[in-house]
Structure formats: structure tokens, C-alpha cells
Coordinates of C-alpha atoms and ligand atoms in Angstrom, one line a residue:
X1356 CA 69.8 77.1 -92.2
X1357 CA 67.7 78.3 -95.3
X1358 CA 65.9 75.5 -93.5
X1359 CA 64.8 76.7 -90.7
X1360 CA 64.3 79.9 -91.8
X1361 CA 61.4 78.5 -94.6
X1362 CA 60.0 76.5 -91.6
X1363 CA 59.7 79.8 -89.2
X1364 CA 56.4 80.5 -90.7
X1365 CA 57.0 84.6 -90.1
X1366 CA 60.0 85.0 -90.9
X1367 CA 58.9 82.6 -94.5
X1368 CA 56.6 85.1 -95.0
X1369 CA 59.0 88.1 -94.5
X1370 CA 62.0 86.2 -96.8
X1371 CA 59.4 85.6 -99.5
X1372 CA 58.0 89.0 -99.2
X1373 CA 62.0 90.3 -99.9
X1374 CA 62.2 87.8 -102.8
X1375 CA 59.9 89.9 -104.4
X1376 CA 60.5 93.3 -104.2
X1377 CA 64.0 92.3 -105.2
X1378 CA 62.9 90.8 -108.0
X1379 CA 60.5 94.1 -108.6
X1380 CA 63.2 96.5 -108.0
X1381 CA 65.8 94.4 -110.5
X1382 CA 63.0 93.6 -113.2
X1383 CA 60.0 96.4 -112.9
X1384 CA 61.8 98.6 -115.1
X1385 CA 62.9 96.1 -117.8
X1386 CA 59.7 94.7 -118.1
X1387 CA 58.5 98.0 -118.4
X1388 CA 60.4 98.9 -121.3
X1389 CA 59.0 95.4 -123.0
X1390 CA 55.2 96.1 -122.7
X1391 CA 55.3 100.1 -123.4
X1392 CA 57.3 101.0 -126.6
X1393 CA 56.5 104.4 -126.3
X1394 CA 58.2 106.5 -124.4
X1395 CA 54.4 108.7 -123.4
X1396 CA 53.3 105.7 -121.9
X1397 CA 55.8 104.2 -120.4
X1398 CA 56.3 107.6 -118.8
X1399 CA 52.8 107.1 -117.0
X1400 CA 53.7 104.1 -115.7
X1401 CA 56.2 104.7 -114.2
X1402 CA 53.5 106.5 -112.2
X1403 CA 51.5 103.7 -111.3
X1404 CA 54.2 101.3 -110.9
X1405 CA 54.6 101.3 -106.9
X1406 CA 50.4 101.5 -106.5
X1407 CA 51.1 98.3 -108.6
X1408 CA 53.7 97.1 -106.5
X1409 CA 51.7 98.0 -103.5
X1410 CA 48.5 95.9 -104.8
X1411 CA 50.6 93.1 -106.1
X1412 CA 52.4 93.3 -102.5
X1413 CA 49.2 93.3 -100.8
X1414 CA 47.7 90.2 -102.6
X1415 CA 50.3 88.0 -101.6
X1416 CA 51.0 88.9 -97.9
X1417 CA 47.4 88.3 -97.5
X1418 CA 47.9 84.9 -99.4
X1419 CA 50.9 83.8 -97.4
X1420 CA 48.9 85.5 -93.9
X1421 CA 45.8 83.6 -95.1
X1422 CA 47.7 80.2 -95.9
X1423 CA 49.2 80.7 -92.1
X1424 CA 46.4 80.7 -90.8
X1425 CA 44.3 78.1 -92.2
X1426 CA 47.1 75.7 -90.6
X1427 CA 47.4 77.3 -87.4
X1428 CA 43.4 77.0 -86.9
X1429 CA 43.7 73.6 -88.6
X1430 CA 46.7 71.8 -86.0
X1431 CA 44.5 73.5 -83.0
X1432 CA 41.7 71.6 -84.3
X1433 CA 43.5 68.4 -84.3
X1434 CA 44.9 69.2 -80.9
X1435 CA 41.6 70.1 -79.5
X1436 CA 40.1 66.5 -81.1
X1437 CA 42.8 64.5 -79.1
X1438 CA 42.5 66.7 -76.7
X1439 CA 38.4 65.3 -76.6
X1440 CA 39.2 62.2 -76.8
X1441 CA 41.4 61.7 -74.3
X1442 CA 38.9 63.5 -72.5
X1443 CA 36.3 60.5 -73.7
X1444 CA 38.8 57.7 -73.1
X1445 CA 39.5 59.0 -69.8
X1446 CA 35.5 59.3 -67.9
X1447 CA 34.2 56.4 -71.0
X1448 CA 33.8 52.5 -70.7
X1449 CA 35.1 51.7 -74.5
X1450 CA 33.4 48.6 -75.0
X1451 CA 29.6 50.0 -74.0
X1452 CA 30.6 53.7 -74.1
X1453 CA 28.9 54.9 -70.6
X1454 CA 30.5 56.8 -68.1
X1455 CA 32.9 54.8 -66.3
X1456 CA 34.2 54.1 -63.1
X1457 CA 36.1 57.3 -62.7
X1458 CA 33.3 59.4 -63.9
X1459 CA 30.8 58.1 -61.4
X1460 CA 33.1 58.8 -58.8
X1461 CA 34.0 62.3 -59.8
X1462 CA 29.9 62.9 -60.2
X1463 CA 29.2 61.4 -56.8
X1464 CA 32.2 62.9 -55.0
X1465 CA 30.7 66.4 -56.9
X1466 CA 27.4 65.7 -55.5
X1467 CA 28.5 65.1 -51.8
X1468 CA 30.2 68.3 -52.0
X1469 CA 28.3 70.9 -53.5
X1470 CA 25.0 69.0 -52.3
X1471 CA 22.6 68.3 -49.7
X1472 CA 20.0 66.6 -51.7
X1473 CA 19.3 62.9 -51.1
X1474 CA 20.3 61.2 -53.4
X1475 CA 20.7 56.8 -54.5
X1476 CA 23.3 54.2 -55.5
X1477 CA 21.9 51.1 -56.8
X1478 CA 25.0 48.8 -57.5
X1479 CA 24.1 46.3 -60.0
X1480 CA 25.1 43.2 -60.8
X1481 CA 24.7 40.5 -63.8
X1482 CA 23.3 37.0 -61.9
X1483 CA 25.0 34.0 -64.0
X1484 CA 27.1 36.8 -66.2
X1485 CA 30.7 34.5 -65.9
X1486 CA 27.9 32.1 -67.4
X1487 CA 27.5 33.3 -70.4
X1488 CA 31.6 34.8 -70.3
X1489 CA 33.0 30.8 -69.9
X1490 CA 30.3 28.6 -71.9
X1491 CA 29.7 31.3 -75.3
X1492 CA 33.3 33.0 -75.0
X1493 CA 33.9 36.9 -74.0
X1494 CA 32.4 37.8 -78.1
X1495 CA 29.2 36.8 -76.6
X1496 CA 29.9 38.0 -72.9
X1497 CA 30.9 41.4 -74.5
X1498 CA 27.5 41.8 -76.3
X1499 CA 25.1 40.6 -73.6
X1500 CA 26.8 44.0 -71.6
X1501 CA 26.7 46.1 -74.7
X1502 CA 23.0 45.2 -74.7
X1503 CA 22.1 45.9 -70.8
X1504 CA 24.4 49.4 -71.2
X1505 CA 22.6 50.3 -74.4
X1506 CA 19.0 49.3 -72.6
X1507 CA 20.1 51.6 -69.6
X1508 CA 21.7 54.2 -70.7
X1509 CA 18.0 54.8 -73.1
X1510 CA 16.6 54.7 -69.7
X1511 CA 18.1 56.5 -67.7
X1512 CA 18.8 60.2 -68.4
X1513 CA 20.7 63.1 -66.9
X1514 CA 20.8 64.1 -64.4
X1515 CA 20.8 60.4 -63.5
X1516 CA 23.1 58.0 -64.6
X1517 CA 24.7 54.9 -64.8
X1518 CA 27.8 53.8 -65.2
X1519 CA 30.3 50.0 -66.2
X1520 CA 31.9 49.9 -62.6
X1521 CA 33.9 47.1 -64.5
X1522 CA 33.1 43.6 -65.7
X1523 CA 29.6 42.9 -65.4
X1524 CA 28.6 45.7 -62.5
X1525 CA 27.0 49.0 -63.4
X1526 CA 26.0 51.7 -60.9
X1527 CA 22.9 54.1 -61.4
X1528 CA 22.7 57.0 -59.4
X1529 CA 19.4 58.4 -58.8
X1530 CA 18.5 61.4 -57.8
X1531 CA 15.3 62.4 -57.4
X1532 CA 12.9 59.8 -55.0
X1533 CA 10.7 61.2 -52.5
X1534 CA 10.3 57.6 -50.4
X1535 CA 11.8 54.1 -50.9
X1536 CA 8.8 53.4 -52.8
X1537 CA 9.4 55.4 -55.5
X1538 CA 13.0 55.1 -55.4
X1539 CA 12.3 51.1 -55.6
X1540 CA 9.6 51.5 -58.3
X1541 CA 12.2 54.1 -60.1
X1542 CA 14.6 50.7 -60.5
X1543 CA 12.0 48.2 -61.5
X1544 CA 11.0 50.2 -64.2
X1545 CA 14.6 50.5 -65.3
X1546 CA 14.8 46.4 -64.7
X1547 CA 11.5 46.3 -67.0
X1548 CA 13.2 48.1 -70.1
X1549 CA 15.9 45.8 -70.0
X1550 CA 13.5 43.0 -70.3
X1551 CA 13.8 39.8 -69.1
X1552 CA 15.9 37.9 -71.9
X1553 CA 18.3 38.5 -74.4
X1554 CA 19.5 36.7 -77.9
X1555 CA 21.7 35.6 -79.2
X1556 CA 22.1 33.7 -82.7
X1557 CA 19.9 30.7 -81.3
X1558 CA 20.2 31.5 -78.2
X1559 CA 18.0 33.1 -75.5
X1560 CA 19.1 33.5 -72.0
X1561 CA 17.1 34.4 -69.0
X1562 CA 18.3 38.2 -67.9
X1563 CA 18.6 38.0 -64.2
X1564 CA 20.6 40.6 -62.0
X1565 CA 21.0 41.1 -58.0
X1566 CA 20.5 45.0 -57.1
X1567 CA 21.5 46.5 -53.5
X1568 CA 20.8 50.4 -53.2
X1569 CA 22.6 52.6 -50.4
X1570 CA 21.2 55.9 -50.0
X1571 CA 23.2 59.4 -49.0
X1572 CA 23.2 60.5 -46.6
X1573 CA 21.0 57.8 -44.5
X1574 CA 24.2 55.2 -45.3
X1575 CA 26.8 56.8 -46.0
X1576 CA 28.8 60.5 -46.3
X1577 CA 30.7 59.6 -48.4
X1578 CA 31.5 57.7 -52.5
X1579 CA 33.5 54.9 -50.9
X1580 CA 31.0 54.2 -48.0
X1581 CA 27.7 54.5 -50.3
X1582 CA 29.3 52.4 -52.9
X1583 CA 30.2 49.6 -50.2
X1584 CA 27.4 49.9 -48.7
X1585 CA 25.8 49.4 -51.7
X1586 CA 27.9 46.7 -52.6
X1587 CA 27.1 45.1 -49.4
X1588 CA 23.9 45.3 -50.3
X1589 CA 23.8 43.7 -54.1
X1590 CA 25.4 40.8 -52.5
X1591 CA 22.9 40.4 -49.4
X1592 CA 20.4 40.4 -53.3
X1593 CA 22.3 37.3 -54.7
X1594 CA 21.9 35.3 -51.2
X1595 CA 18.8 35.4 -51.8
X1596 CA 18.3 33.8 -54.2
X1597 CA 19.3 36.8 -57.0
X1598 CA 17.3 38.2 -59.1
X1599 CA 16.4 40.9 -56.3
X1600 CA 16.5 44.3 -54.8
X1601 CA 17.9 44.9 -51.3
X1602 CA 18.2 48.1 -49.3
X1603 CA 20.9 48.5 -47.1
X1604 CA 20.9 47.9 -43.6
X1605 CA 23.1 47.6 -41.1
X1606 CA 22.4 44.1 -39.9
X1607 CA 23.3 42.5 -43.0
X1608 CA 26.8 43.6 -42.4
X1609 CA 29.1 41.4 -40.7
X1610 CA 27.5 38.5 -41.8
X1611 CA 27.9 39.8 -45.7
X1612 CA 31.4 41.2 -45.2
X1613 CA 32.7 37.4 -44.1
X1614 CA 31.2 36.3 -47.2
X1615 CA 32.3 38.7 -49.6
X1616 CA 35.5 38.6 -48.0
X1617 CA 35.6 34.4 -48.7
X1618 CA 34.9 34.7 -52.4
X1619 CA 37.2 36.8 -52.6
X1620 CA 39.6 34.2 -51.6
X1621 CA 37.3 31.5 -53.4
X1622 CA 38.4 33.7 -56.2
X1623 CA 42.7 33.2 -55.5
X1624 CA 42.1 29.8 -54.4
X1625 CA 41.2 28.8 -57.8
X1626 CA 43.6 30.8 -59.2
X1627 CA 46.0 29.8 -57.4
X1628 CA 44.7 25.8 -57.5
X1629 CA 44.8 25.9 -53.3
X1630 CA 41.9 22.9 -53.8
X1631 CA 42.7 19.8 -53.5
X1632 CA 40.7 16.3 -53.3
X1633 CA 41.2 13.8 -50.1
X1634 CA 39.3 10.0 -50.3
X1635 CA 37.0 8.6 -47.3
X1636 CA 37.2 4.6 -47.6
X1637 CA 33.3 3.8 -48.1
X1638 CA 33.5 -0.1 -46.7
X1639 CA 30.8 -3.3 -46.5
X1640 CA 29.7 -4.0 -43.1
X1641 CA 29.2 -7.2 -43.1
X1642 CA 33.4 -7.8 -44.4
X1643 CA 34.9 -5.2 -43.8
X1644 CA 36.1 -4.7 -46.6
X1645 CA 36.4 -0.9 -48.2
X1646 CA 34.6 -1.1 -51.7
X1647 CA 34.9 2.4 -52.7
X1648 CA 35.9 6.1 -51.1
X1649 CA 34.1 9.3 -51.6
X1650 CA 35.7 12.2 -52.5
X1651 CA 36.0 15.3 -50.6
X1652 CA 37.8 18.7 -51.6
X1653 CA 40.1 20.5 -49.4
X1654 CA 41.4 23.4 -49.4
X1655 CA 44.5 24.3 -47.6
X1656 CA 44.3 28.5 -47.6
X1657 CA 48.2 29.9 -47.3
X1658 CA 47.9 32.3 -44.4
X1659 CA 44.4 30.7 -42.6
X1660 CA 44.9 27.1 -43.1
X1661 CA 42.4 24.7 -43.1
X1662 CA 39.0 25.8 -44.0
X1663 CA 36.0 24.1 -43.6
X1664 CA 34.4 22.8 -47.5
X1665 CA 30.9 23.4 -45.1
X1666 CA 32.3 27.5 -44.8
X1667 CA 33.3 27.8 -48.4
X1668 CA 31.2 25.5 -50.7
X1669 CA 27.9 27.2 -49.5
X1670 CA 29.8 30.8 -50.7
X1671 CA 30.9 29.4 -53.8
X1672 CA 26.9 28.5 -54.2
X1673 CA 25.7 31.7 -54.0
X1674 CA 28.5 33.3 -56.4
X1675 CA 28.9 30.4 -59.2
X1676 CA 32.9 29.5 -58.3
X1677 CA 30.8 26.5 -57.7
X1678 CA 31.0 25.6 -61.5
X1679 CA 34.5 26.4 -62.1
X1680 CA 35.5 24.2 -58.5
X1681 CA 33.2 21.6 -59.5
X1682 CA 34.1 20.6 -62.9
X1683 CA 38.2 20.6 -61.9
X1684 CA 36.8 18.5 -59.1
X1685 CA 34.9 15.7 -61.4
X1686 CA 38.1 16.2 -63.5
X1687 CA 40.5 15.0 -60.8
X1688 CA 38.0 12.4 -60.1
X1689 CA 38.4 10.6 -63.5
X1690 CA 41.7 10.9 -64.0
X1691 CA 42.6 8.9 -60.4
X1692 CA 39.3 6.5 -61.6
X1693 CA 41.7 5.5 -64.2
X1694 CA 45.0 5.5 -62.5
X1695 CA 43.4 2.5 -60.6
X1696 CA 42.0 1.0 -63.6
X1697 CA 45.1 1.3 -64.9
X1698 CA 45.3 -0.8 -61.9
X1699 CA 44.2 -3.6 -61.6
X1700 CA 40.9 -1.7 -59.2
X1701 CA 38.4 -1.5 -61.6
X1702 CA 35.9 -1.9 -59.3
X1703 CA 36.6 0.3 -56.4
X1704 CA 33.7 3.2 -56.4
X1705 CA 34.2 6.3 -56.8
X1706 CA 31.9 9.0 -55.7
X1707 CA 31.5 13.1 -55.8
X1708 CA 29.4 15.0 -54.3
X1709 CA 27.5 17.6 -56.9
X1710 CA 25.7 20.7 -55.4
X1711 CA 22.1 21.1 -56.8
X1712 CA 23.6 24.0 -58.8
X1713 CA 25.6 22.1 -61.1
X1714 CA 23.1 19.6 -61.7
X1715 CA 20.3 22.4 -62.2
X1716 CA 22.1 24.8 -64.0
X1717 CA 22.0 24.2 -68.1
X1718 CA 24.9 24.8 -69.2
X1719 CA 27.0 23.9 -66.0
X1720 CA 25.6 20.8 -66.7
X1721 CA 26.0 21.1 -70.3
X1722 CA 29.5 21.4 -69.6
X1723 CA 29.9 18.5 -66.8
X1724 CA 28.3 16.0 -69.4
X1725 CA 30.9 17.2 -71.9
X1726 CA 34.2 16.4 -69.7
X1727 CA 32.4 13.0 -69.0
X1728 CA 32.3 12.1 -72.8
X1729 CA 36.0 13.4 -72.6
X1730 CA 37.1 10.5 -70.2
X1731 CA 37.4 6.8 -70.9
X1732 CA 36.1 5.0 -67.8
X1733 CA 34.3 3.1 -66.8
X1734 CA 31.2 5.2 -65.3
X1735 CA 28.7 2.1 -63.6
X1736 CA 31.4 2.3 -61.2
X1737 CA 31.0 6.7 -60.0
X1738 CA 28.8 7.5 -57.8
X1739 CA 26.8 11.1 -57.6
X1740 CA 25.8 12.2 -54.7
X1741 CA 23.4 15.0 -54.7
X1742 CA 20.9 16.5 -51.7
X1743 CA 17.6 16.2 -51.3
X1744 CA 17.2 20.1 -50.3
X1745 CA 19.3 20.7 -54.4
X1746 CA 16.7 18.4 -56.2
X1747 CA 13.7 19.5 -54.7
X1748 CA 13.9 23.2 -55.4
X1749 CA 13.3 22.4 -59.4
X1750 CA 12.2 18.5 -59.2
X1751 CA 11.2 17.4 -62.5
X1752 CA 14.8 18.8 -63.9
X1753 CA 16.5 17.2 -61.5
X1754 CA 15.0 13.8 -62.2
X1755 CA 15.6 14.6 -65.7
X1756 CA 19.2 15.3 -66.1
X1757 CA 20.1 12.5 -62.8
X1758 CA 18.6 10.0 -65.5
X1759 CA 21.0 11.3 -68.1
X1760 CA 23.7 10.4 -66.1
X1761 CA 21.7 6.5 -65.0
X1762 CA 21.9 6.5 -68.8
X1763 CA 25.4 6.8 -69.2
X1764 CA 25.9 3.6 -66.0
X1765 CA 26.4 6.2 -63.3
X1766 CA 25.3 5.8 -60.1
X1767 CA 23.2 8.4 -58.1
X1768 CA 23.9 8.4 -53.8
X1769 CA 20.2 10.9 -51.9
X1770 CA 23.2 12.3 -49.6
X1771 CA 22.2 14.3 -46.2
X1772 CA 19.6 11.3 -46.5
X1773 CA 16.6 12.4 -43.6
X1774 CA 18.2 15.8 -42.8
X1775 CA 15.0 17.8 -45.7
X1776 CA 11.8 17.7 -45.2
X1777 CA 9.7 15.1 -46.9
X1778 CA 11.8 12.7 -48.1
X1779 CA 10.2 9.4 -48.7
X1780 CA 8.0 11.8 -51.5
X1781 CA 11.7 11.9 -52.9
X1782 CA 12.8 8.6 -51.9
X1783 CA 9.8 7.8 -55.0
X1784 CA 10.1 9.9 -57.2
X1785 CA 14.7 10.1 -58.0
X1786 CA 16.4 7.8 -59.7
X1787 CA 18.1 6.8 -56.5
X1788 CA 20.5 3.7 -56.2
X1789 CA 21.5 4.5 -53.2
X1790 CA 20.8 6.1 -49.9
X1791 CA 23.6 8.3 -47.6
X1792 CA 21.8 8.0 -44.0
X1793 CA 22.4 11.3 -42.7
X1794 CA 25.4 10.5 -39.5
X1795 CA 22.7 12.5 -36.7
X1796 CA 20.9 9.3 -37.2
X1797 CA 24.2 7.6 -35.9
X1798 CA 24.7 9.6 -34.1
X1799 CA 23.6 8.7 -29.6
X1800 CA 21.9 5.4 -29.9
X1801 CA 18.7 7.4 -29.4
X1802 CA 16.3 4.4 -29.6
X1803 CA 13.9 6.9 -32.1
X1804 CA 17.0 6.9 -33.8
X1805 CA 17.3 2.9 -33.9
X1806 CA 13.9 3.0 -35.4
X1807 CA 14.2 5.1 -37.4
X1808 CA 17.0 3.2 -39.3
X1809 CA 16.0 0.3 -39.0
X1810 CA 12.2 1.0 -41.1
X1811 CA 14.8 3.1 -43.8
X1812 CA 16.6 -0.1 -44.2
X1813 CA 14.5 -1.8 -45.1
X1814 CA 12.5 0.4 -46.8
X1815 CA 15.4 0.9 -48.7
X1816 CA 16.2 -2.9 -48.9
X1817 CA 11.7 -3.1 -50.9
X1818 CA 12.7 -0.2 -52.9
X1819 CA 16.1 -2.1 -54.2
X1820 CA 17.8 0.7 -52.5
X1821 CA 21.2 0.6 -51.1
X1822 CA 22.0 1.8 -48.3
X1823 CA 25.3 3.6 -47.1
X1824 CA 25.3 4.9 -42.9
X1825 CA 27.1 8.1 -42.7
X1826 CA 29.5 9.0 -39.7
X1827 CA 30.2 5.4 -37.6
X1828 CA 32.4 6.6 -34.8
X1829 CA 32.9 3.7 -32.6
X1830 CA 32.6 -0.5 -32.7
X1831 CA 29.6 -0.5 -31.6
X1832 CA 27.1 1.4 -34.2
X1833 CA 29.3 -0.5 -36.0
X1834 CA 28.6 -4.0 -34.9
X1835 CA 25.0 -2.1 -34.2
X1836 CA 24.6 -1.1 -37.4
X1837 CA 26.0 -4.6 -39.6
X1838 CA 23.1 -6.4 -37.4
X1839 CA 20.4 -4.8 -39.0
X1840 CA 21.8 -5.6 -42.3
X1841 CA 22.7 -2.3 -43.3
X1842 CA 25.4 -2.9 -46.1
X1843 CA 27.6 0.4 -46.2
X1844 CA 29.1 2.4 -43.6
X1845 CA 31.4 5.3 -43.7
X1846 CA 32.8 7.2 -40.3
X1847 CA 36.5 8.0 -39.1
X1848 CA 36.2 4.8 -37.7
X1849 CA 36.6 2.8 -40.6
X1850 CA 39.0 5.4 -42.0
X1851 CA 38.4 9.3 -42.1
X1852 CA 39.1 11.5 -45.0
X1853 CA 42.4 10.8 -46.2
X1854 CA 45.2 12.3 -49.4
X1855 CA 45.5 9.7 -51.8
X1856 CA 49.1 8.5 -51.0
X1857 CA 47.9 7.6 -48.0
X1858 CA 44.2 5.8 -49.7
X1859 CA 46.7 4.5 -51.8
X1860 CA 48.8 2.5 -49.4
X1861 CA 45.1 1.5 -47.4
X1862 CA 44.3 -0.2 -50.5
X1863 CA 47.4 -2.1 -51.4
X1864 CA 47.5 -3.2 -47.4
X1865 CA 44.5 -4.9 -48.3
X1866 CA 44.4 -6.4 -51.2
X1867 CA 48.2 -8.1 -49.8
X1868 CA 46.4 -9.3 -47.0
X1869 CA 43.5 -11.4 -49.5
Ligands
LIG2718 P1 29.2 14.8 -47.2 O1 29.0 15.3 -48.5 O2 27.9 15.4 -46.1 O3 30.5 14.1 -46.5 C1 30.7 14.4 -45.3 C2 31.3 14.7 -44.0 O4 31.0 14.3 -43.2 C3 32.7 15.2 -45.1 O5 33.1 17.0 -44.2 C4 34.1 14.3 -43.7 O6 34.7 14.3 -43.2 C5 32.6 14.1 -43.1 N1 33.1 12.9 -42.1 C6 33.0 11.9 -42.5 N2 33.2 10.8 -41.5 C7 32.9 11.5 -40.8 C8 32.5 11.0 -38.7 O7 32.7 9.8 -38.7 N3 32.1 12.0 -38.2 C9 31.7 13.0 -38.7 N4 31.2 13.9 -37.5 N5 32.4 13.5 -39.6 C10 32.5 12.7 -40.5 P2 33.6 17.9 -44.7 O8 34.5 17.1 -45.9 O9 34.1 18.7 -44.1 O10 32.3 18.0 -46.0 C11 31.5 18.5 -45.7 C12 30.3 19.2 -46.5 O11 31.2 20.1 -47.6 C13 30.1 17.1 -46.4 O12 29.7 16.7 -46.6 C14 30.1 17.9 -48.4 O13 28.3 18.1 -48.4 C15 30.4 19.2 -48.7 N6 31.3 18.8 -49.8 C16 33.1 18.3 -49.4 N7 33.1 17.8 -50.0 C17 32.7 18.2 -51.3 C18 32.9 18.4 -52.9 O14 33.7 18.5 -53.3 N8 31.9 19.1 -53.9 C19 30.6 19.5 -52.6 N9 29.5 19.9 -53.8 N10 30.5 19.7 -51.6 C20 31.4 18.9 -50.9
LIG2719 CA1 28.7 13.3 -49.3
LIG2720 CA1 26.7 13.4 -46.2

């Protein structure tokens, strides 16, 4: 009860006043008698006692009220600081300090409802950010994002705005521009202000980003449409080979949406481990023996069923998901190779397809090398299949890396031979052991095709390169290829791609027949 009275500030003041007043009434006369020995002085002081009382109570009441006011000011100050902090958290990104998605949404919605003026949204995505995060860890990845945010916020000032939408995605609002060229120029300046490289410790990274642009009101009347369209344009830019800027256009729409959906499905597929391997036999044509197998990735999507690698590998290459996918495939293949070695099948060659992207990318290649050094298998029976189109783009790097793999004992096969441009040059320059003749030559027994096959087989033999003919579907094709001394073949006639159990059965059958 007493506690309650003292905690209630107003009652406390009144109580304190009451206590002081009572003490005054009870004690003031006695105190006065002690100090004023003389009656005359006592009488004079009595006259002033009332004034002294008023003066003292004024001071006390002032002190009490002042104390209370200060407390109230402090308390409201603290709570408005807390409110400010909450507001900041709701509208700003904690990592970079930039406005966040919510802030950006509200800004664009305001603009759409309040002005009829043109503005643009640029959707910016850092190319290969996943690399930095995957190879160097999240802390370094975060540093990079902070660096980007810092550079952009220095360049982009109100009424324009830059926000972090999440992950490595940023959105830029550009308000006044007369033409698309001026807008592009402005974005180019922003890119230049970020620079081409970023250093972390002793490492230097090349900065590359894809930007998609949507303009209000041409490309959409509301926030969602504008953002979706700038995202589609960004994706189209990425598809064109990254480090590009694209305006949204109607006709990029459908194909790109298909790609975006595929990329999302791929991510779920990776998260849920939906990928498996099939193995297709490779046969020595003179004896009919299985001498090797090619690992082919299979994706049995939980809702859509089988999705062909010819459909999803190109998308995975654009998004960079190929690196993760290929690392998993390589690990699986090496585990399988080890099992075969333990079963005594040491000589069985195991081929795997390596995307040109994985070969050329520094960090991806480094990780692949690490995987190879983690598994103790006989690498002289592992074959890496690459396509010449992949090798052409960075021929010197490709040669250097293929030589590194060869030094570990691996063999190199040039896949889909004959479908690229200047195959013969690459036959000479690339350090290859095997040529895989593309199935389009084997197909229909066309006279010209037959001459080409004959020529390629003899040329390869002169260069000390083995030939594997792909896509053998009939006994006629099989017989013919044998007569021209093509040593190996692969195709539905010799064996379809199959799951490992099926292949193992086939291998034991063949083994027992011997
Ligand atoms: P590829 O490397 O040329 O693989 C051979 C493709 O031909 C496979 O298609 C195989 O199923 C198919 N094939 C085999 N024998 C015959 C035949 O007699 N007739 C016909 N018409 N086709 C035959 P798949 O599995 O659909 O793979 C398509 C492509 O996807 C592959 O072509 C390869 O470029 C890529 N791919 C498949 N698996 C992987 C992988 O693990 N990593 C990478 N990077 N690419 C892969
Ligand atoms: Ca292949
Ligand atoms: Ca092929």
C-alpha cells in the first residue's frame, strides 16, 4: 500500500509535502525557541515563519516536480528511440544498412499512386555470387555485399534509391531520365563506380553483374508487375552471357519464364537430392565386351516425372547451379568407381561429362581438384568428357586445366565430335585421348556421313586417339563401324543408360560368361 503511494508520483509529491508540513507545524516553534533566546526576536521571527514556510515549500515542490519531469522526458526519449530502432529494422537491411524490400515496395507504391511521372526499376543480380559464398564462406560473402552496398549508396542519392531485396539481389530506382540512353548511361556510371574488381585479403575477384530494367508505365502499372518484368529482363541478361544490361521486352517473356521456373525447380531438386545417375555401357566393337560406362545424370521430378538433362543442364549452366550438381555427380561416380575396384572390376572405364563452365571457372575447378584428391581410386580409368564448344570459349585455360587432369592420370574425351565448328583444329590443340563421334553421323547411313566417319577414324588413329561412336541403334550400324576399325561404340543397340543395379547385373552376366 505504502509502496503504491510512493510509486504513484503525484501521490508521492503530496505525501512528501504533507510530511514536511506536519513536521513544520510540530517542530517549528520548538526549533525557534532554541535559536531565538530573546522573546522579542522570537516574536519577530514568528511573523516571518509563514513566509519562510512558503519559501521552503516552494523550493521542495520545485525540486520534486522537476525531478519527475526529468524522469518523464528520459522515459519518452527512450521509448521514441526504441520506436525509431524498430522502424529502422522494419525498413532497412541489417547487413548493408540499405533500404530493404519493404521500404522499396512502399516507395514504388507511393510513386505509382501519386505521380504520373516515368521512372525505372533496375534489378541487379551479382553474377557468380554463389561462388564467393561457397568457396570462401558467408563472412566473406557478407563483406562483398557490404562493399557493393557502400559503393552504390555513394553513387545513388535521393530521389533515386537503392535497396537490397535479399541475397545478392539489389533494386535501383531511377526517377528522372529523358531517354533510354540516358537511363543506360546512368546505370553504366553506377556500375563503373563499383569497379571491376574486389579484393579480399590477397584474393582478387572480378565483379560482374546482370541488370534487368523495367520502366513505369510502359512495362507495368504496379509494383509486382514492374519487379517481375525487371527480374525477367535480368534473367535474359544473364542468359546472354552475364555482365549485361537488358530492358524488358514482351518477347523475352515466355522463354525466360520457362527458364526461371526451371531454375527454381533445379534449386528444389538440389535441396531435396532428386538427382541420380544412369550408366550407359561402352562396348569394344571387335569383341562386344563392355569396357566402360558413361555416367548420365537423371532427374525424376516428384510432380513432373522425367526431365531430360538436355533441358535442365543448359539452365543450370546459366544459373551456376551446374557447379553444385557436378560436384555431387563426380563424388557419386568416384564412390561407384571405388566399389567396382573392390569387386575386382578395376579395368572398367568410367566416363563423366564435365560442363565447360566447371572446367573454366577457377573456383569450381579448384573444388573439383579437391574432390579428386579426396578419393583414392585408379584415375587412369576415369574419363572426362568435354565438348569442344565449351573448350573454344577459353581455349588456353581449357588446355591448361585438361593437362592438370591428365597429370593426375585421367583421360580426356572430346564429346559430340563433329557438331561444333573447326573440330580438326581442336583435335590437334586439345590434349585428348578419345574422340566421341556424334550420333548425328551414325544415324542414316548417308554416303557423305560414311566418308566423314572413315576419315575421322583414320585421322584419329594417326594422332593416337581412340574413337567411340555414339548412338549405335542398329546391327547394321554396329557391323559397319566394326569393318572400318572404329574401336568402341555406345548406343541403344549395345545398351541403354540404366540404373546401377541393372548395370551390375549385366556386368556379372558378362563376367560369368567368360
Ligand atoms: P551426351 O553426353 O552426348 O550423352 C549421350 C546422350 O545420348 C544421352 O542422352 C544418352 O541417353 C543418349 N543416347 C545414348 N545412346 C543413344 C542412342 O542409341 N540413340 C539416341 N538417340 N540417343 C542415345 P541424355 O542422357 O539425355 O543426355 C543428354 C546430354 O545431357 C548429354 O549428351 C550431355 O551433354 C548432357 N548430360 C547428361 N548427363 C550429364 C552430366 O552428368 N553432366 C553434364 N555436364 N552433362 C550431362
Ligand atoms: Ca557425353
Ligand atoms: Ca555425346
